Each structure stands twice: as structure tokens, then as C-alpha cells.
Short mmCIF file of C-alpha atoms in Angstrom, two decimals:
data_model
loop_
_atom_site.label_atom_id
_atom_site.label_comp_id
_atom_site.label_asym_id
_atom_site.label_seq_id
_atom_site.Cartn_x
_atom_site.Cartn_y
_atom_site.Cartn_z
CA MET A 1 -13.29 -0.12 -20.97
CA THR A 2 -11.34 -2.71 -22.80
CA THR A 3 -9.09 -5.73 -21.88
CA THR A 4 -5.66 -6.44 -23.09
CA SER A 5 -2.70 -8.66 -22.12
CA ALA A 6 0.25 -7.48 -20.02
CA THR A 7 2.79 -9.24 -22.13
CA THR A 8 3.04 -6.40 -24.53
CA PRO A 9 3.30 -2.91 -23.05
CA VAL A 10 0.34 -0.65 -24.12
CA PRO A 11 1.20 2.97 -24.72
CA GLY A 12 -0.63 5.20 -22.19
CA THR A 13 -2.07 8.49 -23.01
CA ALA A 14 -3.19 11.32 -20.66
CA ALA A 15 -6.74 10.14 -20.96
CA THR A 16 -6.02 6.44 -20.49
CA LEU A 17 -5.23 4.48 -17.38
CA ARG A 18 -4.15 0.76 -17.69
CA LEU A 19 -5.47 -1.25 -14.72
CA GLY A 20 -3.73 -4.47 -13.94
CA THR A 21 -5.97 -7.32 -12.89
CA ARG A 22 -5.74 -11.12 -12.38
CA ARG A 23 -7.57 -13.12 -15.00
CA SER A 24 -10.04 -14.89 -12.73
CA ALA A 25 -13.75 -14.06 -13.08
CA LEU A 26 -13.85 -12.63 -9.64
CA ALA A 27 -10.70 -10.43 -10.13
CA THR A 28 -11.99 -9.10 -13.48
CA ALA A 29 -15.39 -8.38 -11.89
CA GLN A 30 -13.79 -6.49 -9.09
CA SER A 31 -11.42 -4.60 -11.45
CA GLY A 32 -14.31 -3.81 -13.82
CA MET A 33 -16.22 -2.39 -10.87
CA VAL A 34 -13.21 -0.22 -9.95
CA ALA A 35 -12.61 0.94 -13.51
CA ALA A 36 -16.35 2.14 -13.83
CA GLN A 37 -16.00 4.07 -10.50
CA ILE A 38 -12.71 5.75 -11.73
CA GLU A 39 -14.37 6.70 -15.00
CA ALA A 40 -17.52 8.07 -13.37
CA ALA A 41 -15.48 10.07 -10.83
CA SER A 42 -13.30 11.59 -13.59
CA VAL A 43 -16.34 12.80 -15.48
CA LEU A 44 -17.71 14.45 -12.33
CA ALA A 45 -14.30 16.08 -11.74
CA GLY A 46 -14.29 17.45 -15.41
CA ARG A 47 -11.15 15.37 -16.29
CA PRO A 48 -12.60 12.31 -18.11
CA VAL A 49 -10.34 9.28 -18.41
CA ARG A 50 -10.75 5.83 -19.92
CA VAL A 51 -9.65 2.75 -17.99
CA GLU A 52 -8.25 -0.21 -19.82
CA LEU A 53 -8.03 -3.68 -18.11
CA VAL A 54 -4.66 -5.40 -18.48
CA GLU A 55 -4.67 -9.20 -17.56
CA VAL A 56 -1.75 -10.43 -15.56
CA THR A 57 -1.19 -14.15 -14.49
CA THR A 58 0.04 -14.57 -10.91
CA HIS A 59 1.68 -17.78 -9.33
CA GLY A 60 -1.45 -18.34 -7.23
CA ASP A 61 -3.59 -18.59 -10.41
CA VAL A 62 -1.57 -21.43 -11.84
CA SER A 63 -0.43 -23.41 -8.74
CA GLY A 64 -2.48 -26.24 -7.38
CA ALA A 65 -0.64 -26.51 -4.07
CA PRO A 66 -2.59 -25.86 -0.78
CA LEU A 67 -2.61 -22.33 0.22
CA SER A 68 -0.95 -23.11 3.59
CA SER A 69 2.04 -24.52 1.61
CA PHE A 70 2.86 -21.07 0.16
CA GLY A 71 4.21 -19.74 3.52
CA GLY A 72 4.72 -16.01 3.34
CA VAL A 73 4.58 -15.70 -0.43
CA GLY A 74 2.42 -13.02 -2.15
CA VAL A 75 1.29 -15.47 -4.74
CA PHE A 76 -1.70 -13.37 -5.94
CA VAL A 77 0.12 -9.97 -5.81
CA SER A 78 3.74 -10.00 -7.01
CA ALA A 79 3.07 -10.32 -10.69
CA LEU A 80 0.72 -7.30 -10.59
CA ARG A 81 3.38 -5.38 -8.64
CA ASP A 82 5.92 -6.28 -11.16
CA ALA A 83 3.76 -4.97 -13.98
CA LEU A 84 3.31 -1.76 -12.08
CA LEU A 85 7.00 -1.26 -11.34
CA GLU A 86 7.92 -2.07 -15.00
CA GLY A 87 5.51 0.40 -16.31
CA ARG A 88 3.27 -2.01 -18.06
CA VAL A 89 0.21 -0.90 -16.06
CA ASP A 90 -0.63 2.32 -14.27
CA LEU A 91 -2.57 0.86 -11.29
CA ALA A 92 -3.53 -2.56 -9.89
CA VAL A 93 -6.55 -3.80 -7.96
CA HIS A 94 -5.92 -6.34 -5.18
CA SER A 95 -8.30 -8.16 -2.81
CA LEU A 96 -6.89 -6.53 0.32
CA LYS A 97 -6.85 -9.86 2.24
CA ASP A 98 -4.14 -10.96 -0.31
CA LEU A 99 -2.05 -7.77 -0.09
CA PRO A 100 1.16 -8.07 1.90
CA THR A 101 1.35 -6.02 5.03
CA ALA A 102 4.88 -4.81 4.26
CA PRO A 103 5.00 -1.89 1.78
CA CYS A 104 6.51 -2.46 -1.69
CA PRO A 105 9.20 0.11 -2.52
CA GLY A 106 8.11 2.31 -5.29
CA LEU A 107 4.39 1.64 -4.80
CA THR A 108 1.67 3.23 -2.69
CA LEU A 109 -1.77 2.11 -1.58
CA ALA A 110 -3.62 5.01 -3.25
CA ALA A 111 -7.20 4.04 -2.43
CA VAL A 112 -9.28 1.62 -0.39
CA PRO A 113 -12.93 1.83 -1.70
CA LEU A 114 -16.06 1.22 0.28
CA ARG A 115 -16.00 -2.38 1.67
CA GLU A 116 -18.44 -5.06 0.63
CA ASP A 117 -19.88 -7.25 3.39
CA PRO A 118 -16.79 -8.77 5.00
CA ARG A 119 -18.39 -11.94 6.44
CA ASP A 120 -18.12 -15.64 5.29
CA ALA A 121 -21.06 -17.54 3.92
CA LEU A 122 -22.11 -21.20 4.10
CA VAL A 123 -23.50 -22.87 0.97
CA SER A 124 -24.92 -26.23 1.74
CA ALA A 125 -26.37 -28.99 -0.42
CA GLU A 126 -29.74 -29.18 1.32
CA GLY A 127 -30.09 -25.62 2.51
CA LEU A 128 -29.04 -26.64 6.01
CA SER A 129 -27.47 -24.04 8.34
CA LEU A 130 -24.09 -24.72 10.05
CA GLU A 131 -25.97 -25.79 13.19
CA GLU A 132 -28.30 -28.18 11.22
CA LEU A 133 -25.47 -30.03 9.43
CA PRO A 134 -25.12 -33.61 10.58
CA ALA A 135 -22.22 -34.99 12.50
CA GLY A 136 -19.34 -35.82 10.14
CA ALA A 137 -20.51 -33.38 7.48
CA ARG A 138 -17.87 -32.74 4.78
CA ILE A 139 -17.23 -29.01 4.43
CA GLY A 140 -14.94 -27.63 1.76
CA THR A 141 -12.51 -24.76 2.30
CA GLY A 142 -8.91 -23.93 1.36
CA SER A 143 -8.51 -21.58 4.33
CA PRO A 144 -6.85 -22.72 7.63
CA ARG A 145 -8.65 -19.84 9.34
CA ARG A 146 -12.10 -21.11 8.28
CA ALA A 147 -11.12 -24.70 8.97
CA ALA A 148 -10.17 -23.99 12.61
CA GLN A 149 -13.23 -21.93 13.38
CA LEU A 150 -15.53 -24.53 11.75
CA ARG A 151 -13.88 -27.28 13.90
CA ALA A 152 -14.43 -25.12 16.97
CA ALA A 153 -18.13 -24.43 16.07
CA LEU A 154 -18.88 -27.89 14.87
CA PRO A 155 -16.86 -30.69 16.56
CA GLY A 156 -16.48 -33.75 14.36
CA VAL A 157 -16.89 -31.86 11.09
CA LYS A 158 -14.74 -33.24 8.23
CA ILE A 159 -12.76 -30.44 6.53
CA VAL A 160 -11.95 -31.07 2.87
CA ASP A 161 -9.07 -28.86 1.56
CA ILE A 162 -10.24 -27.40 -1.86
CA ARG A 163 -8.92 -25.02 -4.47
CA GLY A 164 -10.57 -23.60 -7.55
CA ASN A 165 -12.84 -20.70 -8.57
CA VAL A 166 -16.29 -19.92 -7.19
CA ASP A 167 -18.05 -22.12 -9.86
CA THR A 168 -15.74 -25.05 -9.11
CA ARG A 169 -16.36 -24.92 -5.49
CA LEU A 170 -20.10 -24.55 -5.73
CA ARG A 171 -20.25 -27.43 -8.09
CA LEU A 172 -18.64 -29.74 -5.50
CA VAL A 173 -21.72 -29.05 -3.34
CA HIS A 174 -24.28 -29.28 -6.15
CA ASP A 175 -22.80 -32.57 -7.44
CA GLY A 176 -22.93 -34.05 -3.88
CA GLU A 177 -19.19 -34.41 -3.34
CA LEU A 178 -19.37 -32.10 -0.36
CA ASP A 179 -22.12 -31.25 2.15
CA ALA A 180 -21.21 -27.63 2.15
CA VAL A 181 -18.50 -24.99 1.26
CA VAL A 182 -17.62 -21.74 3.00
CA LEU A 183 -16.96 -18.78 0.73
CA ALA A 184 -16.69 -14.94 1.21
CA VAL A 185 -20.04 -13.08 0.97
CA SER A 186 -18.34 -10.36 -1.00
CA GLY A 187 -17.07 -12.65 -3.71
CA LEU A 188 -20.40 -14.31 -4.23
CA ARG A 189 -22.09 -10.87 -4.38
CA ARG A 190 -19.59 -9.46 -6.89
CA LEU A 191 -20.22 -12.48 -9.13
CA GLY A 192 -24.00 -12.28 -8.78
CA ARG A 193 -24.08 -15.63 -6.97
CA ASP A 194 -25.34 -14.48 -3.57
CA ALA A 195 -28.75 -16.16 -4.14
CA GLU A 196 -26.88 -19.39 -3.43
CA ILE A 197 -25.95 -18.43 0.07
CA THR A 198 -27.57 -20.70 2.68
CA GLN A 199 -26.37 -18.74 5.82
CA ILE A 200 -24.17 -15.76 6.49
CA LEU A 201 -21.86 -16.73 9.32
CA GLN A 202 -21.75 -14.06 12.08
CA PRO A 203 -18.40 -12.94 13.51
CA THR A 204 -19.17 -14.66 16.80
CA VAL A 205 -18.86 -17.91 14.83
CA MET A 206 -16.49 -17.07 12.03
CA LEU A 207 -14.31 -14.02 12.02
CA PRO A 208 -13.14 -13.14 8.51
CA ALA A 209 -9.62 -12.68 7.17
CA PRO A 210 -8.09 -9.28 7.76
CA GLY A 211 -9.04 -7.14 4.85
CA GLN A 212 -11.78 -9.56 3.60
CA GLY A 213 -14.40 -7.81 1.45
CA ALA A 214 -12.15 -4.79 0.89
CA LEU A 215 -10.19 -3.85 -2.26
CA GLY A 216 -6.79 -2.11 -2.40
CA ILE A 217 -5.72 -0.02 -5.42
CA GLU A 218 -1.94 0.46 -5.81
CA CYS A 219 -0.02 2.78 -8.13
CA ARG A 220 3.44 4.15 -8.46
CA ASP A 221 4.76 6.56 -5.91
CA GLY A 222 4.52 10.11 -7.15
CA ASP A 223 2.22 9.47 -10.18
CA ALA A 224 0.24 12.60 -9.59
CA ALA A 225 -2.36 11.89 -12.40
CA VAL A 226 -3.24 8.37 -11.20
CA LEU A 227 -3.29 9.50 -7.50
CA ALA A 228 -5.75 12.29 -8.45
CA ALA A 229 -7.92 9.87 -10.34
CA LEU A 230 -8.12 7.41 -7.36
CA ALA A 231 -8.54 10.00 -4.62
CA PRO A 232 -12.38 10.02 -4.93
CA LEU A 233 -12.55 6.25 -4.50
CA ASP A 234 -10.84 6.20 -1.04
CA HIS A 235 -13.29 5.42 1.81
CA PRO A 236 -11.90 6.67 5.14
CA ALA A 237 -13.90 4.31 7.43
CA THR A 238 -12.92 1.25 5.33
CA ARG A 239 -9.26 2.28 5.32
CA ALA A 240 -9.31 2.70 9.03
CA ALA A 241 -10.80 -0.68 9.48
CA VAL A 242 -8.36 -2.47 7.34
CA VAL A 243 -5.31 -0.57 8.79
CA ALA A 244 -6.25 -1.91 12.26
CA GLU A 245 -6.72 -5.47 10.95
CA ARG A 246 -3.46 -5.43 9.01
CA ALA A 247 -1.52 -4.05 11.87
CA LEU A 248 -2.78 -6.82 14.00
CA LEU A 249 -1.67 -9.38 11.29
CA ALA A 250 1.71 -7.75 10.83
CA THR A 251 2.34 -7.65 14.59
CA LEU A 252 1.50 -11.38 14.97
CA GLU A 253 3.74 -12.07 11.96
CA ALA A 254 1.21 -14.57 10.77
CA GLY A 255 1.57 -16.23 7.37
CA CYS A 256 -1.10 -17.78 5.31
CA ALA A 257 -1.10 -20.97 7.34
CA ALA A 258 -2.14 -19.21 10.49
CA PRO A 259 -5.80 -19.63 11.61
CA LEU A 260 -6.33 -15.94 12.31
CA GLY A 261 -9.34 -13.79 11.82
CA ALA A 262 -9.97 -10.07 12.42
CA LEU A 263 -12.72 -7.57 11.85
CA ALA A 264 -12.73 -3.83 12.54
CA GLN A 265 -15.79 -1.58 12.24
CA VAL A 266 -16.46 2.14 12.81
CA THR A 267 -19.14 2.89 15.36
CA THR A 268 -20.45 6.01 17.04
CA ALA A 269 -19.01 6.65 20.55
CA PRO A 270 -21.46 5.98 23.42
CA ASP A 271 -21.62 9.68 24.30
CA ALA A 272 -22.07 10.51 20.59
CA THR A 273 -19.02 12.76 20.69
CA GLY A 274 -17.32 11.08 17.73
CA GLU A 275 -16.47 7.82 16.02
CA LEU A 276 -14.74 4.81 17.49
CA LEU A 277 -13.10 1.90 15.81
CA GLY A 278 -13.87 -1.54 17.25
CA LEU A 279 -11.65 -4.54 16.54
CA GLN A 280 -12.35 -8.18 17.14
CA ALA A 281 -9.68 -10.87 16.60
CA VAL A 282 -9.22 -14.57 16.94
CA VAL A 283 -6.19 -16.90 16.70
CA ALA A 284 -6.71 -20.66 17.01
CA ASP A 285 -4.86 -23.92 16.68
CA THR A 286 -5.55 -25.81 13.46
CA ASP A 287 -7.89 -28.36 15.13
CA GLY A 288 -10.06 -25.67 16.65
CA VAL A 289 -9.48 -26.87 20.31
CA VAL A 290 -7.56 -23.81 21.47
CA VAL A 291 -9.29 -20.56 20.52
CA LEU A 292 -8.02 -17.10 21.70
CA ARG A 293 -10.34 -14.14 21.25
CA ARG A 294 -9.72 -10.45 22.01
CA ALA A 295 -11.62 -7.25 21.34
CA GLY A 296 -10.90 -3.57 21.73
CA THR A 297 -11.76 -0.04 20.72
CA ALA A 298 -9.88 3.15 20.01
CA PRO A 299 -10.48 6.54 18.23
CA VAL A 300 -10.58 6.05 14.39
CA GLY A 301 -7.31 8.06 14.09
CA ARG A 302 -5.43 5.34 16.11
CA ALA A 303 -6.31 2.44 13.98
CA GLU A 304 -2.78 1.02 13.67
CA GLU A 305 -2.15 1.39 17.36
CA LEU A 306 -5.37 -0.56 18.14
CA GLY A 307 -4.28 -3.43 15.89
CA ARG A 308 -0.90 -3.63 17.41
CA ARG A 309 -2.33 -3.43 21.00
CA LEU A 310 -4.80 -6.23 20.43
CA ALA A 311 -2.03 -8.30 18.83
CA GLY A 312 0.15 -7.76 21.90
CA GLU A 313 -2.76 -9.04 24.07
CA LEU A 314 -3.14 -12.14 21.92
CA LEU A 315 0.64 -12.75 22.15
CA GLU A 316 0.45 -12.59 25.99
CA ASP A 317 -2.34 -15.15 25.73
CA GLY A 318 -0.12 -17.59 23.78
CA ALA A 319 -0.86 -16.68 20.11
CA ALA A 320 2.83 -16.93 19.17
CA ARG A 321 2.79 -20.66 19.82
CA LEU A 322 -0.33 -21.24 17.70
CA VAL A 323 1.01 -19.11 14.82
CA ALA A 324 4.44 -21.07 14.99
CA GLU A 325 2.64 -24.41 15.00
CA ALA A 326 0.58 -23.48 12.02
CA SER A 327 3.61 -22.30 10.16
CA THR A 328 5.42 -25.49 10.68
CA GLY A 329 2.50 -27.48 9.13
CA SER A 330 0.70 -28.82 12.08
CA ASP A 331 -2.69 -28.97 10.26
CA GLY A 332 -4.83 -31.16 12.36
CA PRO A 333 -7.08 -33.77 10.77
CA ALA A 334 -7.94 -33.10 7.17
CA HIS A 335 -9.39 -34.98 4.29
CA PRO A 336 -8.18 -35.10 0.64
CA ALA A 337 -9.68 -32.63 -1.81
CA PRO A 338 -11.63 -33.76 -4.89
CA GLU A 339 -9.39 -33.81 -7.93
CA LEU A 340 -9.25 -30.38 -9.61
CA PRO A 341 -7.43 -29.52 -12.92
CA VAL A 342 -4.60 -27.05 -12.48
CA PRO A 343 -2.34 -25.68 -15.26
CA ASP A 344 1.36 -26.57 -14.73
CA GLN A 345 3.11 -23.16 -15.35
CA PRO A 346 6.27 -21.83 -13.83
CA ALA A 347 6.09 -19.77 -10.63
CA ALA A 348 6.51 -15.99 -10.72
CA GLY A 349 9.02 -14.12 -8.51
CA ASP A 350 7.81 -12.34 -5.41
CA ARG A 351 8.62 -9.15 -3.65
CA GLY A 352 9.32 -8.21 -0.01
CA ARG A 353 8.72 -9.53 3.49
CA ILE A 354 5.09 -10.51 3.73
CA SER A 355 2.44 -11.28 6.30
CA THR A 356 -0.74 -12.25 4.56
CA PRO A 357 -3.81 -14.37 5.47
CA ALA A 358 -4.98 -17.23 3.34
CA GLY A 359 -5.42 -15.82 -0.16
CA GLU A 360 -7.26 -16.35 -3.41
CA GLY A 361 -9.03 -13.01 -3.21
CA ASP A 362 -12.51 -12.91 -1.79
CA LEU A 363 -13.43 -16.57 -2.34
#
């Protein structure tokens, strides 16, 4: 497995697949993991392929603006999709929580591999749990979803809006600028930093973003060779779970500013006659005062229907108003972020109508 740049097309061969990836440490770790899985599966199938990583820079990688200011823009996705559609890469790996809910013409979601732990984690300066943090503790996050649920769980907490990679965020805690940060368990594990987790936050306290912990692998429609190479990586239970979560997201038409969480999991039916899909969801106002929660179940084969049904119940409860308020920038009390260096490069174009939760991959 090698790494190249997407600026110059790399000629493909029947035995080589070019995998588009963002340049961040987390993105390349995720893509490297997928590349190894593809190569191993191809050997087992008797059709060995080599996977080559091709680095692509996205708008989200070079912008320092708060995530909520991006609105409905696929800032971590569109450049990878452009590279796919232009033939510069053969497949692309996305953090599913960044992937738009609307399909991109010409592309297909070919595989959703087995999901990593979807929950969020607290990393605190003194090894304190969320419940042990003092009044007025400064907690860093760039996610309106996390901020709202933190305010609901810990009234009086001071939320600091932060950006940057995992190392940057953890350094803010280690250097004493913040009392704690909240990051995705999956991202920390994929980077080998899970030993720094103070507490894994349970869904009753912090529901994750739709798709968190899961990866999505896209390729061009009708690319038989790539589709065949990716088929062994698809995990049906993970795909069903993210279909339900993303159907809820799409029905609520929630952008990246909306404090919305969702988690679906496959369980055995009480009578042991088959599998059920359970879905939990939360929509909150940005200050964490109004919190709407719903849960439901359905057969695994009706995942999309479950997501849309639960979204409908939340809309009846008043979720539309909360989503609209978040989209217009009613952010609740916030505190300025520590200064972070950000490259000043031009924005890339974006594709399609998008509903996506707060991005940055599984950070």
C-alpha cells in the first residue's frame, strides 16, 4: 500500500485500486485499515489487488470556521467525490457521520464495514468523570450536538468551541487550557489514543451523531471490479443501523448546526424469532434546556421506515422549531476557542442537497 497525491492522475491497472482519502492522521488511519481489509479479502477470493492511497484535500481540512457556520455543506466529502467522478481515484472512504444523506449522481455507497464503538468519550485533565467535574468546568467541543447534551447533563458548564485534530484537542487538556474535551471513542481507538479516555459517555447521557463510528466506502456506479472487491467488507447489521439513523436525519432536514443525536442497534427479538433494530434519537435546543427524546423498534429490513417514523414523532413533539433555531445561529452561551493555526486556502466546490451532522470525521 502506497500513498500519492490526487493532483496528478495515477494510471490504474486491473490489480490496483486507488483509494481517495483526506490527509488527516485519522482519515489516513481509517483508509489504511480499509485498504488492508480489501487486500486481505481479495487474496481470499483468489483475485489479489493492491490498494494505493491517494490524498485529497477538502474544504473542511483548510477552513477554521466553526462547524455550525458551514450550514448544509459537505465540507469533508465533496472533494473526494469530485476525485471519484473525475476518475482520479477508484473508491473513497468517508466517516459516515460526514456523508450527505442525499445520494450523489454517478456514485454508490458500495460498503459499510463493521462499526467501531459509536459512543463519545470524555478526556479530562484530572481523570474526573463528567459527574465529578466542578461547576463552571470548561469543556471543549466543536459539535452543537455534544454542546447541547453537555449543557443538559451538567448545567453551568462552559462550552468552548474548538477545532483541530485529535492531538490539538488533547493538548488543550494536557496544557490546562480546558478541563476536558469530548471526542469520539472510534477516532481515539483508530489512532491508538484510547488509553487517554477518562469516561465513555453512555447514550442515556450523550447520543452520538448519526453514523458515528461507521465508515462508508463509495465508488462509481457500475464499476463491477471495485464493487466486487468491496462486497466482502459490507456488514449488514451496521448498514441497517446507519440507514435508520440517516433516514431520521434526512427526514428532520437537520444541518450541521442542529443538536441531533441518533443510535440504532440490532438486537434479538424478545421471542427469539429474529432480529430487531432499535433506534434512539434526541433533538435539543442549543442551550440544553429543551430536550426531545424518542425510541422505537422495527424489523431490520425496515430500517429506513423506522428512521422516518421516529423523525415524524419528533417533529410532532416540536423538533422542527429546534432545528430551525439552530440553523439560524441561535447557539446559546458559548466561550471563545483557544487560538488554533489554520491554513488559508480557497474553498472547494460542493455537490448536492445535503443533511449532515457536525463533521470532522470521528473526532
